[in-house]
Short mmCIF file of C-alpha atoms in Angstrom, two decimals:
data_model
loop_
_atom_site.label_atom_id
_atom_site.label_comp_id
_atom_site.label_asym_id
_atom_site.label_seq_id
_atom_site.Cartn_x
_atom_site.Cartn_y
_atom_site.Cartn_z
CA UNK A 7 -17.63 34.99 -273.77
CA UNK A 8 -18.22 36.87 -277.58
CA UNK A 9 -20.77 39.57 -277.38
CA UNK A 10 -22.87 41.14 -279.91
CA UNK A 11 -24.63 44.32 -279.68
CA UNK A 12 -28.20 44.17 -281.70
CA UNK A 13 -30.28 47.71 -282.16
CA UNK A 14 -33.90 47.63 -283.65
CA UNK A 15 -35.26 50.51 -285.22
CA UNK A 16 -39.27 50.86 -284.18
CA UNK A 17 -39.81 54.03 -284.82
CA UNK A 18 -43.29 54.61 -286.60
CA UNK A 19 -46.12 56.27 -284.37
CA UNK A 20 -46.93 56.28 -281.17
CA UNK A 21 -48.77 52.54 -281.39
CA UNK A 22 -47.44 48.64 -280.59
CA UNK A 23 -47.00 46.99 -283.95
CA UNK A 24 -44.08 47.79 -285.08
CA UNK A 25 -42.61 47.45 -281.65
CA UNK A 26 -44.33 43.62 -280.73
CA UNK A 27 -43.12 42.52 -283.65
CA UNK A 28 -39.36 43.79 -283.06
CA UNK A 29 -39.19 42.41 -279.74
CA UNK A 30 -40.72 39.51 -281.13
CA UNK A 31 -37.54 38.78 -282.81
CA UNK A 32 -34.90 40.63 -280.00
CA UNK A 33 -36.18 38.03 -277.69
CA UNK A 34 -35.46 34.91 -279.84
CA UNK A 35 -31.80 36.74 -280.77
CA UNK A 36 -31.19 36.95 -277.28
CA UNK A 37 -32.74 32.85 -276.53
CA UNK A 38 -30.29 32.11 -279.64
CA UNK A 39 -26.97 33.73 -278.34
CA UNK A 40 -27.44 32.29 -274.94
CA UNK A 41 -27.68 28.23 -276.19
CA UNK A 42 -23.69 29.40 -278.20
CA UNK A 43 -22.52 30.84 -275.11
CA UNK A 44 -22.84 34.63 -276.87
CA UNK A 45 -23.69 37.47 -274.83
CA UNK A 46 -26.23 39.20 -276.99
CA UNK A 47 -26.75 43.21 -276.27
CA UNK A 48 -30.13 44.36 -277.09
CA UNK A 49 -31.44 47.75 -277.60
CA UNK A 50 -34.68 48.97 -279.57
CA UNK A 51 -35.44 52.67 -280.78
CA UNK A 52 -39.00 53.40 -280.59
CA UNK A 53 -41.65 56.61 -280.52
CA UNK A 54 -44.17 53.93 -279.42
CA UNK A 55 -46.46 55.40 -276.23
CA UNK A 56 -46.40 51.76 -274.94
CA UNK A 57 -42.80 51.20 -274.45
CA UNK A 58 -42.86 49.86 -271.21
CA UNK A 59 -43.56 46.66 -273.20
CA UNK A 60 -39.62 46.49 -273.97
CA UNK A 61 -39.06 46.41 -269.89
CA UNK A 62 -41.63 43.52 -269.59
CA UNK A 63 -39.32 41.65 -271.67
CA UNK A 64 -36.01 42.55 -270.49
CA UNK A 65 -34.87 44.80 -272.72
CA UNK A 66 -34.20 48.94 -272.61
CA UNK A 67 -35.65 51.14 -275.44
CA UNK A 68 -34.77 54.14 -275.60
CA UNK A 69 -37.97 56.72 -276.48
CA UNK A 70 -38.59 59.89 -278.54
CA UNK A 71 -41.81 61.32 -278.44
CA UNK A 72 -44.24 60.26 -281.61
CA UNK A 73 -45.29 62.45 -283.82
CA UNK A 74 -48.82 62.92 -282.37
CA UNK A 75 -47.59 63.43 -279.02
CA UNK A 76 -45.54 65.66 -280.34
CA UNK A 77 -48.61 67.60 -281.79
CA UNK A 78 -50.30 67.10 -278.56
CA UNK A 79 -48.45 68.67 -276.71
CA UNK A 80 -48.75 71.97 -278.61
CA UNK A 81 -45.15 71.66 -280.13
CA UNK A 82 -44.72 73.16 -283.15
CA UNK A 83 -44.78 70.03 -285.65
CA UNK A 84 -41.73 71.38 -287.95
CA UNK A 85 -39.93 71.00 -285.48
CA UNK A 86 -40.07 67.31 -285.23
CA UNK A 87 -38.24 65.78 -287.75
CA UNK A 88 -34.78 67.67 -287.00
CA UNK A 89 -35.30 66.69 -283.65
CA UNK A 90 -35.70 63.39 -285.02
CA UNK A 91 -32.95 63.02 -287.35
CA UNK A 92 -30.43 64.26 -284.87
CA UNK A 93 -31.98 61.72 -282.23
CA UNK A 94 -31.54 58.69 -284.37
CA UNK A 95 -28.13 59.22 -285.37
CA UNK A 96 -26.71 60.39 -281.82
CA UNK A 97 -28.50 57.39 -280.97
CA UNK A 98 -27.17 54.82 -283.62
CA UNK A 99 -23.97 56.71 -283.70
CA UNK A 100 -23.39 55.69 -279.52
CA UNK A 101 -24.63 52.39 -279.62
CA UNK A 102 -22.47 51.11 -282.56
CA UNK A 103 -24.48 48.16 -283.79
CA UNK A 104 -23.34 44.99 -284.61
CA UNK A 105 -26.58 44.00 -286.75
CA UNK A 106 -29.58 47.29 -287.08
CA UNK A 107 -32.63 45.70 -287.41
CA UNK A 108 -35.45 48.05 -289.54
CA UNK A 109 -38.72 47.71 -289.18
CA UNK A 110 -40.76 48.34 -292.21
CA UNK A 111 -39.49 51.38 -293.79
CA UNK A 112 -35.63 51.52 -295.08
CA UNK A 113 -35.48 55.02 -294.97
CA UNK A 114 -37.11 55.03 -291.49
CA UNK A 115 -40.39 56.64 -291.17
CA UNK A 116 -39.10 60.51 -291.59
CA UNK A 117 -35.86 59.61 -293.83
CA UNK A 118 -33.77 59.82 -290.83
CA UNK A 119 -32.47 56.03 -291.17
CA UNK A 120 -30.65 57.15 -294.20
CA UNK A 121 -27.58 59.09 -293.22
CA UNK A 122 -26.97 56.48 -290.31
CA UNK A 123 -27.47 53.18 -292.03
CA UNK A 124 -23.70 53.22 -292.53
CA UNK A 125 -22.95 52.79 -288.99
CA UNK A 126 -23.71 49.84 -288.54
CA UNK A 127 -21.89 46.56 -289.42
CA UNK A 128 -24.98 44.64 -290.66
CA UNK A 129 -28.05 45.84 -291.86
CA UNK A 130 -31.38 44.08 -291.61
CA UNK A 131 -34.62 45.15 -292.92
CA UNK A 132 -38.17 43.05 -291.08
CA UNK A 133 -39.97 43.88 -294.95
CA UNK A 134 -43.70 43.42 -293.52
CA UNK A 135 -46.35 43.39 -296.41
CA UNK A 136 -47.26 46.70 -297.54
CA UNK A 137 -50.30 48.44 -299.32
CA UNK A 138 -48.56 47.36 -303.79
CA UNK A 139 -48.59 51.47 -304.36
CA UNK A 140 -46.28 52.05 -301.10
CA UNK A 141 -43.87 48.73 -302.16
CA UNK A 142 -43.56 50.49 -306.11
CA UNK A 143 -42.81 53.67 -304.58
CA UNK A 144 -39.18 54.44 -305.78
CA UNK A 145 -38.22 55.90 -302.10
CA UNK A 146 -39.36 52.82 -300.84
CA UNK A 147 -37.53 50.53 -303.29
CA UNK A 148 -34.38 52.53 -303.75
CA UNK A 149 -33.27 51.88 -300.54
CA UNK A 150 -33.53 48.04 -300.17
CA UNK A 151 -30.41 47.23 -301.72
CA UNK A 152 -28.93 48.42 -298.84
CA UNK A 153 -29.64 46.38 -296.53
CA UNK A 154 -27.39 42.97 -296.61
CA UNK A 155 -30.64 41.26 -296.14
CA UNK A 156 -34.05 41.15 -295.47
CA UNK A 157 -37.12 39.60 -293.33
CA UNK A 158 -40.45 38.79 -294.95
CA UNK A 159 -42.76 37.99 -292.06
CA UNK A 160 -45.36 36.59 -293.59
CA UNK A 161 -45.71 33.09 -295.48
CA UNK A 162 -43.33 34.66 -298.70
CA UNK A 163 -40.72 33.69 -296.51
CA UNK A 164 -40.66 33.48 -292.47
CA UNK A 165 -43.84 32.98 -291.94
CA UNK A 166 -45.94 35.65 -289.14
CA UNK A 167 -43.28 36.95 -286.31
CA UNK A 168 -45.17 37.07 -283.33
CA UNK A 169 -44.30 37.98 -279.31
CA UNK A 170 -45.25 33.98 -278.36
CA UNK A 171 -45.88 31.09 -279.33
CA UNK A 172 -48.89 28.82 -278.53
CA UNK A 173 -46.86 26.34 -276.44
CA UNK A 174 -46.40 30.14 -274.23
CA UNK A 175 -49.93 30.82 -274.08
CA UNK A 176 -51.61 29.95 -270.34
CA UNK A 177 -53.26 26.97 -270.52
CA UNK A 178 -57.15 27.65 -270.95
CA UNK A 179 -57.97 27.54 -267.04
CA UNK A 180 -55.27 29.70 -265.88
CA UNK A 181 -55.99 32.46 -267.92
CA UNK A 182 -59.46 32.42 -267.64
CA UNK A 183 -58.90 32.84 -263.84
CA UNK A 184 -56.05 35.50 -264.89
CA UNK A 185 -59.08 36.87 -266.59
CA UNK A 186 -62.00 36.68 -263.96
CA UNK A 187 -64.27 34.96 -266.53
CA UNK A 188 -66.52 32.56 -264.94
CA UNK A 189 -66.46 28.56 -266.12
CA UNK A 190 -69.97 29.34 -267.95
CA UNK A 191 -68.72 32.57 -269.83
CA UNK A 192 -68.31 33.09 -273.10
CA UNK A 193 -65.35 35.21 -272.89
CA UNK A 194 -64.75 37.43 -276.02
CA UNK A 195 -62.08 39.50 -276.55
CA UNK A 196 -62.47 43.29 -277.62
CA UNK A 197 -59.49 45.55 -279.44
CA UNK A 198 -59.24 48.61 -281.59
CA UNK A 199 -55.97 48.73 -281.78
CA UNK A 200 -53.66 50.55 -280.09
CA UNK A 201 -56.87 53.55 -279.02
CA UNK A 202 -54.98 56.28 -281.00
CA UNK A 203 -57.49 56.86 -283.37
CA UNK A 204 -60.10 59.93 -283.18
CA UNK A 205 -63.74 57.54 -283.23
CA UNK A 206 -61.94 55.13 -280.54
CA UNK A 207 -63.27 56.57 -277.28
CA UNK A 208 -67.04 56.78 -278.65
CA UNK A 209 -66.83 53.36 -280.64
CA UNK A 210 -65.04 51.03 -278.00
CA UNK A 211 -67.92 51.64 -275.29
CA UNK A 212 -70.43 51.54 -277.40
CA UNK A 213 -69.27 47.34 -279.01
CA UNK A 214 -68.67 46.74 -275.28
CA UNK A 215 -72.53 47.16 -273.88
CA UNK A 216 -73.38 45.64 -277.27
CA UNK A 217 -71.95 42.79 -276.31
CA UNK A 218 -72.48 42.45 -272.87
CA UNK A 219 -75.82 42.85 -273.69
CA UNK A 220 -75.81 39.52 -275.89
CA UNK A 221 -74.50 38.10 -271.82
CA UNK A 222 -70.99 37.86 -273.38
CA UNK A 223 -67.99 38.39 -270.62
CA UNK A 224 -65.99 41.09 -272.63
CA UNK A 225 -62.21 41.35 -272.36
CA UNK A 226 -61.52 44.76 -273.25
CA UNK A 227 -57.69 45.38 -274.79
CA UNK A 228 -58.53 49.51 -275.09
CA UNK A 229 -54.44 49.70 -276.04
CA UNK A 230 -51.65 52.11 -274.45
CA UNK A 231 -53.28 55.18 -276.50
CA UNK A 232 -56.72 55.17 -275.46
CA UNK A 233 -57.92 58.32 -273.44
CA UNK A 234 -62.22 57.24 -273.63
CA UNK A 235 -64.63 56.45 -270.92
CA UNK A 236 -63.88 52.90 -269.34
CA UNK A 237 -66.67 50.22 -268.92
CA UNK A 238 -65.94 48.36 -265.85
CA UNK A 239 -68.66 46.15 -263.90
CA UNK A 240 -69.94 42.69 -263.44
CA UNK A 241 -69.40 40.44 -267.26
CA UNK A 242 -65.98 43.34 -267.74
CA UNK A 243 -62.74 42.45 -267.65
CA UNK A 244 -60.57 45.63 -268.29
CA UNK A 245 -56.88 44.90 -268.79
CA UNK A 246 -54.58 47.69 -268.72
CA UNK A 247 -51.38 45.34 -269.70
CA UNK A 248 -50.16 45.69 -273.17
CA UNK A 249 -50.23 42.56 -275.54
CA UNK A 250 -51.96 40.13 -273.61
CA UNK A 251 -51.24 37.28 -275.76
CA UNK A 252 -50.86 34.90 -273.07
CA UNK A 253 -54.01 35.02 -271.86
CA UNK A 254 -55.79 34.15 -275.47
CA UNK A 255 -56.10 30.36 -274.38
CA UNK A 256 -58.85 31.31 -272.40
CA UNK A 257 -61.25 33.59 -274.97
CA UNK A 258 -64.11 31.67 -276.95
CA UNK A 259 -63.81 34.99 -279.86
CA UNK A 260 -63.02 37.91 -280.44
CA UNK A 261 -64.15 41.52 -281.96
CA UNK A 262 -60.73 42.88 -283.69
CA UNK A 263 -58.84 45.37 -285.80
CA UNK A 264 -57.00 43.51 -287.76
CA UNK A 265 -53.62 45.26 -287.40
CA UNK A 266 -50.24 42.62 -288.20
CA UNK A 267 -49.88 41.75 -284.81
CA UNK A 268 -53.43 41.38 -283.49
CA UNK A 269 -55.12 39.43 -286.53
CA UNK A 270 -51.53 37.00 -286.27
CA UNK A 271 -51.85 36.34 -282.57
CA UNK A 272 -55.95 35.72 -282.37
CA UNK A 273 -55.13 33.58 -285.34
CA UNK A 274 -52.00 31.57 -284.02
CA UNK A 275 -54.39 31.24 -281.23
CA UNK A 276 -57.07 29.51 -282.63
CA UNK A 277 -58.88 32.65 -281.41
CA UNK A 278 -62.41 33.24 -283.96
CA UNK A 279 -62.69 36.83 -284.94
CA UNK A 280 -64.95 39.45 -286.21
CA UNK A 281 -62.62 41.81 -287.63
CA UNK A 282 -62.98 45.49 -288.10
CA UNK A 283 -60.51 46.90 -290.70
CA UNK A 284 -58.93 50.07 -290.31
CA UNK A 285 -57.60 52.65 -292.69
CA UNK A 286 -53.87 53.01 -292.64
CA UNK A 287 -51.31 54.79 -294.76
CA UNK A 288 -49.35 51.68 -295.72
CA UNK A 289 -51.12 48.65 -294.18
CA UNK A 290 -53.58 46.94 -295.74
CA UNK A 291 -55.53 45.55 -293.34
CA UNK A 292 -58.74 44.44 -295.06
CA UNK A 293 -57.26 42.21 -297.77
CA UNK A 294 -55.89 40.65 -294.18
CA UNK A 295 -58.99 40.24 -293.12
CA UNK A 296 -60.99 39.69 -295.91
CA UNK A 297 -58.02 36.40 -296.37
CA UNK A 298 -59.39 35.11 -292.69
CA UNK A 299 -63.02 35.15 -293.56
CA UNK A 300 -62.45 33.10 -296.87
CA UNK A 301 -60.83 30.70 -294.75
CA UNK A 302 -63.95 30.34 -292.60
CA UNK A 303 -61.80 31.95 -289.52
CA UNK A 304 -63.72 35.19 -289.27
CA UNK A 305 -66.28 37.57 -290.45
CA UNK A 306 -65.42 41.15 -291.63
CA UNK A 307 -68.08 43.90 -290.47
CA UNK A 308 -68.52 46.84 -292.18
CA UNK A 309 -70.32 48.87 -289.27
CA UNK A 310 -69.97 47.85 -285.66
CA UNK A 311 -74.11 47.76 -285.45
CA UNK A 312 -73.54 44.15 -287.14
CA UNK A 313 -71.03 43.03 -284.63
CA UNK A 314 -73.02 41.01 -282.59
CA UNK A 315 -75.13 38.93 -285.13
CA UNK A 316 -71.81 38.15 -286.99
CA UNK A 317 -69.86 37.19 -284.17
CA UNK A 318 -72.72 34.93 -282.81
CA UNK A 319 -72.72 33.65 -286.52
CA UNK A 320 -68.89 32.70 -286.50
CA UNK A 321 -68.98 31.16 -282.74
CA UNK A 322 -72.16 28.69 -284.34
CA UNK A 323 -69.53 27.65 -286.79
CA UNK A 324 -67.69 24.09 -286.24
CA UNK A 325 -64.46 25.18 -287.87
CA UNK A 326 -63.93 28.56 -286.75
CA UNK A 327 -60.47 27.69 -284.37
CA UNK A 328 -59.00 24.88 -286.28
CA UNK A 329 -59.67 27.51 -289.95
CA UNK A 330 -57.51 29.97 -287.67
CA UNK A 331 -54.86 28.43 -286.71
CA UNK A 332 -53.83 27.06 -290.42
CA UNK A 333 -53.70 31.33 -291.51
CA UNK A 334 -50.75 30.97 -288.26
CA UNK A 335 -49.83 27.64 -287.89
CA UNK A 336 -46.21 28.34 -286.42
CA UNK A 337 -44.23 31.97 -285.32
CA UNK A 338 -41.78 33.37 -287.36
CA UNK A 339 -39.58 34.92 -285.04
CA UNK A 340 -36.92 32.43 -284.76
CA UNK A 341 -36.04 31.89 -287.74
CA UNK A 342 -36.29 35.88 -288.39
CA UNK A 343 -33.66 35.90 -285.68
CA UNK A 344 -31.62 33.41 -287.09
CA UNK A 345 -31.81 35.35 -290.51
CA UNK A 346 -31.05 38.78 -288.44
CA UNK A 347 -28.02 36.80 -287.52
CA UNK A 348 -26.61 35.45 -290.19
CA UNK A 349 -23.51 37.15 -290.83
CA UNK A 350 -22.92 37.83 -287.53
CA UNK A 351 -22.72 34.34 -285.94
CA UNK A 352 -20.79 31.72 -287.78
CA UNK A 353 -23.49 30.06 -290.06
CA UNK A 354 -22.79 26.49 -288.03
CA UNK A 355 -23.33 28.03 -284.58
CA UNK A 356 -26.85 29.45 -286.40
CA UNK A 357 -27.72 25.83 -287.86
CA UNK A 358 -26.88 24.40 -284.72
CA UNK A 359 -29.10 27.19 -282.59
CA UNK A 360 -32.09 26.70 -284.87
CA UNK A 361 -31.56 22.27 -284.81
CA UNK A 362 -32.50 22.74 -281.05
CA UNK A 363 -35.24 25.42 -280.62
CA UNK A 364 -37.36 23.58 -282.06
CA UNK A 365 -41.17 23.66 -280.40
CA UNK A 366 -40.75 20.61 -279.09
CA UNK A 367 -38.04 21.50 -276.59
CA UNK A 368 -39.64 24.45 -276.46
CA UNK A 369 -42.73 23.55 -274.55
CA UNK A 370 -40.38 21.03 -272.59
CA UNK A 371 -38.54 24.26 -271.34
CA UNK A 372 -41.55 26.63 -271.04
CA UNK A 373 -42.04 25.58 -266.81
CA UNK A 374 -38.23 26.62 -266.37
CA UNK A 375 -38.48 29.88 -268.91
CA UNK A 376 -41.49 30.88 -266.07
CA UNK A 377 -39.72 30.01 -263.13
CA UNK A 378 -38.14 33.16 -263.83
CA UNK A 379 -38.97 37.12 -263.54
CA UNK A 380 -38.47 38.96 -267.22
CA UNK A 381 -35.82 37.25 -269.41
CA UNK A 382 -34.19 35.26 -265.87
CA UNK A 383 -35.90 32.01 -266.94
CA UNK A 384 -35.74 32.32 -270.40
CA UNK A 385 -31.66 32.20 -269.75
CA UNK A 386 -31.75 29.43 -267.65
CA UNK A 387 -33.84 27.55 -270.28
CA UNK A 388 -31.52 28.38 -272.87
CA UNK A 389 -28.55 26.89 -270.42
CA UNK A 390 -29.48 23.89 -270.01
CA UNK A 391 -30.20 23.42 -273.53
CA UNK A 392 -26.56 24.23 -274.45
CA UNK A 393 -25.42 21.78 -271.25
CA UNK A 394 -27.69 19.02 -273.44
CA UNK A 395 -26.69 19.93 -276.53
CA UNK A 396 -22.72 19.37 -275.99
CA UNK A 397 -22.28 23.18 -276.65
CA UNK A 398 -21.89 25.55 -279.26
CA UNK A 399 -20.21 24.77 -281.87
CA UNK A 400 -16.86 26.09 -280.82
CA UNK A 401 -17.31 24.30 -277.32
CA UNK A 402 -17.74 21.25 -279.02
CA UNK A 403 -14.50 21.61 -280.92
CA UNK A 404 -12.74 22.44 -277.39
CA UNK A 405 -14.08 19.24 -276.31
CA UNK A 406 -12.80 16.87 -278.64
CA UNK A 407 -9.20 18.62 -278.43
CA UNK A 408 -9.43 18.04 -274.71
CA UNK A 409 -10.65 14.68 -275.18
CA UNK A 410 -8.01 13.90 -277.89
CA UNK A 411 -5.04 14.57 -275.22
CA UNK A 412 -6.82 12.70 -273.05
CA UNK A 413 -6.45 9.63 -275.82
CA UNK A 414 -2.86 10.75 -275.89
CA UNK A 415 -2.46 10.53 -272.58
CA UNK A 416 -3.61 6.78 -272.61
CA UNK A 417 -6.93 7.41 -271.33
CA UNK A 418 -10.36 5.58 -272.58
CA UNK A 419 -12.35 7.98 -273.90
CA UNK A 420 -15.77 8.00 -276.04
CA UNK A 421 -16.76 9.59 -279.01
CA UNK A 422 -17.83 13.44 -278.70
CA UNK A 423 -21.31 14.15 -277.72
CA UNK A 424 -24.93 13.00 -278.80
CA UNK A 425 -26.03 14.08 -282.10
CA UNK A 426 -27.61 17.32 -282.01
CA UNK A 427 -31.46 16.04 -282.85
CA UNK A 428 -31.06 13.88 -280.08
CA UNK A 429 -31.76 17.59 -277.55
CA UNK A 430 -35.90 16.90 -277.20
CA UNK A 431 -35.47 13.29 -276.01
CA UNK A 432 -32.65 14.40 -273.66
CA UNK A 433 -34.46 16.87 -272.77
CA UNK A 434 -37.27 15.14 -271.95
CA UNK A 435 -35.45 12.69 -269.90
CA UNK A 436 -33.78 14.90 -267.87
CA UNK A 437 -37.48 16.82 -266.77
CA UNK A 438 -38.84 13.30 -266.71
CA UNK A 439 -36.14 12.83 -263.68
CA UNK A 440 -36.73 16.30 -262.28
CA UNK A 441 -40.50 15.22 -262.36
CA UNK A 442 -40.26 12.20 -260.98
CA UNK A 443 -37.97 12.68 -258.11
CA UNK A 444 -39.28 16.10 -257.03
CA UNK A 445 -35.87 18.37 -257.86
CA UNK A 446 -36.79 21.91 -258.44
CA UNK A 447 -35.85 22.84 -262.39
CA UNK A 448 -33.80 26.01 -261.03
CA UNK A 449 -31.81 23.46 -258.30
CA UNK A 450 -31.68 20.77 -261.67
CA UNK A 451 -29.87 23.61 -263.42
CA UNK A 452 -27.40 23.80 -260.90
CA UNK A 453 -26.94 20.41 -260.54
CA UNK A 454 -26.13 19.75 -263.95
CA UNK A 455 -24.23 22.99 -265.02
CA UNK A 456 -21.86 21.75 -261.51
CA UNK A 457 -21.21 18.08 -262.75
CA UNK A 458 -20.67 19.27 -266.67
CA UNK A 459 -17.96 21.86 -264.77
CA UNK A 460 -16.23 19.21 -263.06
CA UNK A 461 -16.59 16.54 -265.86
CA UNK A 462 -15.18 18.86 -268.87
CA UNK A 463 -15.28 15.80 -271.26
CA UNK A 464 -17.97 14.68 -270.13
CA UNK A 465 -21.13 14.44 -272.78
CA UNK A 466 -25.12 15.08 -272.76
CA UNK A 467 -25.71 11.75 -272.51
CA UNK A 468 -23.23 10.73 -269.61
CA UNK A 469 -25.14 13.84 -267.15
CA UNK A 470 -28.20 12.00 -268.01
CA UNK A 471 -26.66 8.01 -266.65
CA UNK A 472 -24.80 10.36 -263.34
CA UNK A 473 -28.67 11.91 -262.99
CA UNK A 474 -30.20 8.86 -263.15
CA UNK A 475 -28.46 7.43 -260.69
CA UNK A 476 -27.99 10.75 -258.36
CA UNK A 477 -30.92 12.29 -258.40
CA UNK A 478 -33.05 9.37 -256.55
CA UNK A 479 -30.06 9.16 -254.11
CA UNK A 480 -30.24 12.83 -253.71
CA UNK A 481 -34.21 12.30 -253.24
CA UNK A 482 -33.90 10.71 -250.32
CA UNK A 483 -32.30 13.37 -248.03
CA UNK A 484 -34.66 16.35 -249.28
CA UNK A 485 -31.48 18.91 -249.11
CA UNK A 486 -30.55 19.93 -252.72
CA UNK A 487 -28.48 22.75 -251.45
CA UNK A 488 -26.60 20.01 -249.98
CA UNK A 489 -26.16 17.89 -253.27
CA UNK A 490 -24.88 21.03 -254.59
CA UNK A 491 -22.23 21.12 -251.64
CA UNK A 492 -21.33 18.10 -252.51
CA UNK A 493 -20.55 18.78 -256.65
CA UNK A 494 -18.50 21.98 -254.98
CA UNK A 495 -15.97 19.75 -252.65
CA UNK A 496 -15.37 17.49 -256.25
CA UNK A 497 -11.89 18.88 -258.17
CA UNK A 498 -12.38 19.03 -261.62
CA UNK A 499 -11.74 15.52 -263.25
CA UNK A 500 -9.55 14.20 -266.71
CA UNK A 501 -9.71 10.48 -265.09
CA UNK A 502 -13.09 9.74 -263.80
CA UNK A 503 -16.11 9.11 -266.44
CA UNK A 504 -19.26 10.77 -265.14
CA UNK A 505 -21.97 7.41 -264.80
CA UNK A 506 -18.88 5.86 -263.00
CA UNK A 507 -18.74 8.64 -260.59
CA UNK A 508 -22.87 8.93 -260.30
CA UNK A 509 -23.16 5.01 -260.01
CA UNK A 510 -20.18 4.60 -257.29
CA UNK A 511 -21.35 7.89 -255.15
CA UNK A 512 -25.04 6.93 -255.47
CA UNK A 513 -24.33 3.38 -253.88
CA UNK A 514 -22.29 5.07 -251.39
CA UNK A 515 -24.88 7.73 -250.32
CA UNK A 516 -27.43 4.71 -249.70
CA UNK A 517 -25.56 4.06 -246.85
CA UNK A 518 -25.95 7.28 -245.09
CA UNK A 519 -29.10 9.04 -242.97
CA UNK A 520 -27.77 12.35 -243.35
CA UNK A 521 -26.48 14.21 -246.59
CA UNK A 522 -24.19 16.84 -244.52
CA UNK A 523 -22.38 14.10 -242.76
CA UNK A 524 -21.68 12.32 -245.66
CA UNK A 525 -20.10 15.82 -247.28
CA UNK A 526 -17.84 16.55 -244.57
CA UNK A 527 -16.94 12.85 -244.89
CA UNK A 528 -16.21 13.21 -248.88
CA UNK A 529 -14.45 16.33 -248.16
CA UNK A 530 -12.33 14.95 -245.19
CA UNK A 531 -10.89 12.38 -247.30
CA UNK A 532 -10.39 14.08 -250.33
CA UNK A 533 -8.24 17.12 -248.49
CA UNK A 534 -8.59 19.79 -251.19
CA UNK A 535 -7.19 17.55 -253.58
CA UNK A 536 -5.19 15.65 -252.25
CA UNK A 537 -6.50 12.32 -253.55
CA UNK A 538 -7.92 11.38 -256.27
CA UNK A 539 -11.79 11.11 -256.38
CA UNK A 540 -11.80 7.08 -257.74
CA UNK A 541 -9.51 7.07 -254.51
CA UNK A 542 -11.90 9.03 -251.89
CA UNK A 543 -14.72 6.73 -253.42
CA UNK A 544 -13.21 3.75 -252.86
CA UNK A 545 -12.20 4.47 -249.59
CA UNK A 546 -15.75 5.17 -248.49
CA UNK A 547 -16.98 2.23 -250.33
CA UNK A 548 -14.96 0.32 -247.96
CA UNK A 549 -16.03 2.70 -244.96
CA UNK A 550 -19.25 2.00 -245.74
#
């Protein structure tokens, strides 16, 4: 199995913006690589005080103190630059990345990246839109040629890059239950960024109180840097988790700063929002908020006192939700991950992965993704995609070589696997079989993997034909691990076709009331490879 090391640079203050966007790309890098049977070793370098978000996504983070943390600790600010430069140099030199993914600032936040760029085999810049005067600065534009590729995370390129896509959000009723919102209540999300601005400890409680006074249930995303008083009690949910995007389907509206991540997450989830733009050096939050207002998805507040009235007027409008979705209709994270991997992975492999990782396929896989802890469920889901799609191009080439070898030996073999654009149809059929016959998706993956391992020349359609026969036959016993044991007793088959095996085993099992006895009878006759499986099945059929 090939291995690829991807390192993300997300150092810029102590907030969540850069870190969240980088994690969104890295989790899709992991999924693409899993489809291609490549081990993706992902790391993130960050100064965010919300670095535990990386742990939640299953991506190791190397953390240095933010400049604000350095200042808060009473340390000499002039020492920060020398410490940051040395730390970044040592981290990148030690990791030796195949791909270095840099967010927004090509030289790094303090110019510390310039001497380390050459340590990475491939360098990719995520060039989020910045203020025009910042983009024209020679210290910014002169470094762009040092990067092999540039990802533009807006309508000019991949589209907005978000940590979660719409199909990954919890259904509305589940989200509201998790938030503790009553069925008849109006849930309003409130966030003023990461919480580190000096005025937020005063502004946020006042804003919460004003919305409570209007009868709303207020969901507060105070941010990892918030240090002010908390509001708790009836009608308030104070969130302690970072980036609670999965819960956004349970919201009716929001009041928020207009930072890149929160803006696009709220719009993507279709949440009408009153934006309160915050001043930033490079990021033009006001432009973003005014664009949403012009589309009918939002209102822009210049003072906190006008927020409640603006919110009520916005929620009374009929098309705010659909207008919001139109501003961020799709998540560009997969396209960004493909761009990041271009040059490190063959174009053929990337085209195959992108063709199967469609929103339709991702929606079907979501129950399996949620069945695991952290990224474990996603790895399982991607393995199932690989099995049904016929594997990566290199795996398909090996399968074609095997089939040609079998044909040379005089065996009747079919053409190689199904067209790749049939993956959604194949997956839908497979998930439907699991649902119809009560097969847990985890177990179904074990069975699918076992069948294709024993029948290396089989394709995804062969697997589905076999599952059509075997799943109802196995379901009768309600002993799925017994089914796994039966497959373990089958030696690798180079002559018997998988659909024929499935049909014959299902017919034979129909004569039994106990799966354990059936497996024992099969193993006794098979004799650890002493008889061909086809001959064993014939003997079992004659005895039935």
